[in-house]
């Protein structure tokens, strides 16, 4: 014969709950047994109750997923063009598609060759790596420069893209984006004219 130990939990019932559970029927339900159709109403239509714990679609989350998808598609196109083989022959990188768009060796690279965005209202806690990770989803970055203004209200940054279309897409998608409790303001950077005197 085996014995088994069980714990018995004695839960105390609240005074109001006890009184509510022991109330007698009153009004139209008094002295009736079972469910009374005069008191209880049944419906023939379906009632759908949404769970309050169901996952809601967030606009920012879907935007980040779309950015991730676009970044992956770009990287796949780059990999496919890098591995392009015609008639089982190797094609050097200089002769692949888009090679003629690159800057020739020895040519002077100027700021005009890049497309730069000026980001203001950047939190003091933000790093160049965070900005680089955020903006690299839109295209190849050539420069990320974060300027910290300890006397002012925050920092600002300059981010350069190799393509103008990537810079414009990043500007449109991330305008008003929240990063480290600050809302980013993005403008196209304009090079100041220098006085040669």
Tab-separated table of C-alpha atoms in Angstrom:
chain	number	residue	atom	x	y	z
A	1	UNK	CA	0.000	0.000	0.000
A	2	UNK	CA	1.452	3.353	-0.972
A	3	UNK	CA	0.806	6.650	0.646
A	4	UNK	CA	0.870	10.010	-0.987
A	5	UNK	CA	1.336	13.390	0.599
A	6	UNK	CA	-0.675	16.307	-0.696
A	7	UNK	CA	-0.645	19.878	0.409
A	8	UNK	CA	-3.974	21.412	1.120
A	9	UNK	CA	-4.202	25.117	0.591
A	10	UNK	CA	-6.779	26.893	2.655
A	11	UNK	CA	-7.566	30.131	0.906
A	12	UNK	CA	-9.499	32.640	2.894
A	13	UNK	CA	-12.405	34.178	1.105
A	14	UNK	CA	-12.920	37.891	1.424
A	15	UNK	CA	-15.890	39.175	3.394
A	16	UNK	CA	-17.513	40.867	0.387
A	17	UNK	CA	-16.891	37.877	-1.911
A	18	UNK	CA	-18.409	35.521	0.664
A	19	UNK	CA	-21.508	37.705	1.005
A	20	UNK	CA	-21.892	38.017	-2.792
A	21	UNK	CA	-21.621	34.241	-3.342
A	22	UNK	CA	-24.260	33.503	-0.702
A	23	UNK	CA	-26.852	36.042	-1.895
A	24	UNK	CA	-30.306	34.736	-2.713
A	25	UNK	CA	-32.046	35.456	-6.002
A	26	UNK	CA	-34.280	38.481	-6.150
A	27	UNK	CA	-36.610	40.258	-8.561
A	28	UNK	CA	-37.739	38.337	-11.670
A	29	UNK	CA	-35.259	35.508	-10.955
A	30	UNK	CA	-36.668	34.772	-7.489
A	31	UNK	CA	-38.038	31.233	-6.951
A	32	UNK	CA	-37.106	30.036	-10.470
A	33	UNK	CA	-35.012	26.940	-11.095
A	34	UNK	CA	-32.472	26.861	-13.933
A	35	UNK	CA	-31.907	29.477	-16.613
A	36	UNK	CA	-34.899	31.751	-17.094
A	37	UNK	CA	-35.325	33.094	-20.669
A	38	UNK	CA	-36.993	36.191	-19.267
A	39	UNK	CA	-33.790	37.091	-17.414
A	40	UNK	CA	-31.040	35.520	-19.542
A	41	UNK	CA	-30.910	36.469	-23.221
A	42	UNK	CA	-29.222	34.212	-25.758
A	43	UNK	CA	-27.886	35.519	-29.044
A	44	UNK	CA	-27.705	33.700	-32.357
A	45	UNK	CA	-24.875	35.851	-33.699
A	46	UNK	CA	-21.236	35.018	-33.164
A	47	UNK	CA	-19.406	37.169	-30.658
A	48	UNK	CA	-15.668	37.565	-31.230
A	49	UNK	CA	-13.635	38.671	-28.264
A	50	UNK	CA	-10.127	39.924	-28.952
A	51	UNK	CA	-7.484	39.007	-26.465
A	52	UNK	CA	-5.896	42.030	-24.799
A	53	UNK	CA	-2.605	40.130	-24.926
A	54	UNK	CA	-2.675	39.662	-28.715
A	55	UNK	CA	0.324	41.115	-30.511
A	56	UNK	CA	-0.451	44.508	-32.038
A	57	UNK	CA	1.301	45.569	-35.238
A	58	UNK	CA	3.569	48.500	-34.520
A	59	UNK	CA	4.337	50.994	-37.298
A	60	UNK	CA	7.955	51.467	-36.209
A	61	UNK	CA	8.499	47.723	-35.983
A	62	UNK	CA	7.112	47.130	-39.475
A	63	UNK	CA	9.283	49.977	-40.815
A	64	UNK	CA	12.404	48.369	-39.299
A	65	UNK	CA	11.432	45.016	-40.824
A	66	UNK	CA	11.018	46.660	-44.236
A	67	UNK	CA	14.428	48.330	-43.859
A	68	UNK	CA	15.990	44.989	-42.943
A	69	UNK	CA	14.339	43.365	-45.979
A	70	UNK	CA	15.624	46.125	-48.292
A	71	UNK	CA	19.140	45.825	-46.857
A	72	UNK	CA	19.122	42.059	-47.379
A	73	UNK	CA	17.904	42.450	-50.983
A	74	UNK	CA	20.709	44.939	-51.666
A	75	UNK	CA	23.332	42.651	-50.188
A	76	UNK	CA	22.001	39.712	-52.241
A	77	UNK	CA	22.228	41.783	-55.453
A	78	UNK	CA	25.814	42.706	-54.568
A	79	UNK	CA	26.728	39.075	-53.878
A	80	UNK	CA	25.101	37.956	-57.132
A	81	UNK	CA	27.003	40.562	-59.141
A	82	UNK	CA	30.254	39.601	-57.365
A	83	UNK	CA	29.747	35.946	-58.263
A	84	UNK	CA	28.653	36.640	-61.834
A	85	UNK	CA	30.231	34.110	-64.168
A	86	UNK	CA	29.674	34.130	-67.947
A	87	UNK	CA	30.546	31.046	-69.997
A	88	UNK	CA	32.374	29.609	-66.973
A	89	UNK	CA	34.903	32.431	-67.088
A	90	UNK	CA	36.001	34.588	-64.208
A	91	UNK	CA	35.171	38.296	-64.571
A	92	UNK	CA	37.498	40.634	-62.654
A	93	UNK	CA	35.806	43.147	-60.326
A	94	UNK	CA	36.856	46.033	-62.585
A	95	UNK	CA	34.880	44.585	-65.499
A	96	UNK	CA	31.700	43.668	-63.636
A	97	UNK	CA	28.459	45.632	-63.782
A	98	UNK	CA	28.761	49.053	-62.181
A	99	UNK	CA	32.558	49.105	-62.324
A	100	UNK	CA	32.539	52.117	-64.653
A	101	UNK	CA	30.686	54.159	-62.021
A	102	UNK	CA	33.565	53.979	-59.554
A	103	UNK	CA	36.111	56.735	-59.115
A	104	UNK	CA	39.319	56.063	-61.032
A	105	UNK	CA	42.501	55.358	-59.087
A	106	UNK	CA	44.508	58.460	-58.337
A	107	UNK	CA	41.522	60.773	-58.786
A	108	UNK	CA	41.023	63.248	-56.001
A	109	UNK	CA	37.975	62.441	-53.911
A	110	UNK	CA	36.100	65.571	-52.879
A	111	UNK	CA	33.055	66.213	-50.729
A	112	UNK	CA	31.023	66.704	-53.920
A	113	UNK	CA	31.481	62.998	-54.722
A	114	UNK	CA	29.493	62.083	-51.621
A	115	UNK	CA	25.945	62.832	-50.606
A	116	UNK	CA	25.877	64.007	-47.008
A	117	UNK	CA	23.026	64.316	-44.528
A	118	UNK	CA	23.129	66.597	-41.482
A	119	UNK	CA	21.409	65.070	-38.459
A	120	UNK	CA	20.527	67.394	-35.576
A	121	UNK	CA	18.983	66.847	-32.141
A	122	UNK	CA	21.176	63.790	-31.522
A	123	UNK	CA	21.322	62.617	-27.903
A	124	UNK	CA	24.635	62.901	-26.048
A	125	UNK	CA	24.439	59.137	-25.349
A	126	UNK	CA	24.408	58.250	-29.061
A	127	UNK	CA	27.608	56.873	-30.590
A	128	UNK	CA	28.936	56.864	-34.147
A	129	UNK	CA	28.451	53.090	-34.285
A	130	UNK	CA	24.739	53.412	-33.450
A	131	UNK	CA	24.270	56.033	-36.160
A	132	UNK	CA	26.261	53.930	-38.628
A	133	UNK	CA	24.142	50.838	-37.905
A	134	UNK	CA	20.910	52.812	-38.276
A	135	UNK	CA	21.798	54.551	-41.546
A	136	UNK	CA	23.690	51.638	-43.161
A	137	UNK	CA	20.345	49.906	-43.733
A	138	UNK	CA	19.707	52.320	-46.596
A	139	UNK	CA	22.979	52.013	-48.489
A	140	UNK	CA	26.760	52.137	-48.380
A	141	UNK	CA	28.132	54.748	-45.991
A	142	UNK	CA	31.349	56.569	-46.783
A	143	UNK	CA	31.617	58.633	-43.611
A	144	UNK	CA	29.976	58.966	-40.193
A	145	UNK	CA	31.061	61.950	-38.105
A	146	UNK	CA	29.466	62.769	-34.739
A	147	UNK	CA	30.063	66.210	-33.256
A	148	UNK	CA	29.353	66.602	-29.541
A	149	UNK	CA	28.300	69.958	-28.131
A	150	UNK	CA	28.559	69.679	-24.348
A	151	UNK	CA	27.512	73.312	-23.813
A	152	UNK	CA	24.439	73.091	-26.029
A	153	UNK	CA	21.382	70.888	-25.948
A	154	UNK	CA	22.821	67.935	-27.817
A	155	UNK	CA	24.964	66.739	-30.654
A	156	UNK	CA	24.799	66.704	-34.423
A	157	UNK	CA	26.211	64.367	-37.030
A	158	UNK	CA	27.186	64.217	-40.682
A	159	UNK	CA	26.572	60.966	-42.546
A	160	UNK	CA	27.787	60.545	-46.131
A	161	UNK	CA	26.350	58.022	-48.583
A	162	UNK	CA	27.934	56.821	-51.808
A	163	UNK	CA	24.599	57.217	-53.618
A	164	UNK	CA	22.259	60.201	-53.699
A	165	UNK	CA	19.167	57.973	-53.896
A	166	UNK	CA	20.246	56.092	-50.745
A	167	UNK	CA	20.741	59.396	-48.918
A	168	UNK	CA	17.291	60.650	-49.934
A	169	UNK	CA	15.660	57.356	-48.944
A	170	UNK	CA	17.347	57.471	-45.522
A	171	UNK	CA	16.258	61.086	-45.081
A	172	UNK	CA	12.630	60.287	-45.923
A	173	UNK	CA	12.428	57.111	-43.832
A	174	UNK	CA	14.235	58.320	-40.696
A	175	UNK	CA	12.874	61.878	-40.459
A	176	UNK	CA	11.436	62.121	-36.928
A	177	UNK	CA	12.870	58.736	-35.873
A	178	UNK	CA	13.382	58.349	-32.106
A	179	UNK	CA	16.898	57.361	-31.034
A	180	UNK	CA	18.047	57.387	-27.386
A	181	UNK	CA	15.095	59.532	-26.266
A	182	UNK	CA	15.688	62.165	-28.977
A	183	UNK	CA	13.792	62.744	-32.210
A	184	UNK	CA	16.200	63.054	-35.133
A	185	UNK	CA	15.917	65.980	-37.535
A	186	UNK	CA	17.537	65.267	-40.897
A	187	UNK	CA	18.511	67.783	-43.587
A	188	UNK	CA	20.707	67.646	-46.657
A	189	UNK	CA	24.108	69.047	-45.724
A	190	UNK	CA	25.192	72.193	-47.554
A	191	UNK	CA	28.886	72.963	-47.862
A	192	UNK	CA	29.767	76.405	-46.550
A	193	UNK	CA	31.579	78.805	-48.824
A	194	UNK	CA	35.081	79.511	-47.584
A	195	UNK	CA	36.562	82.978	-47.644
A	196	UNK	CA	40.065	82.973	-49.080
A	197	UNK	CA	41.524	86.202	-47.660
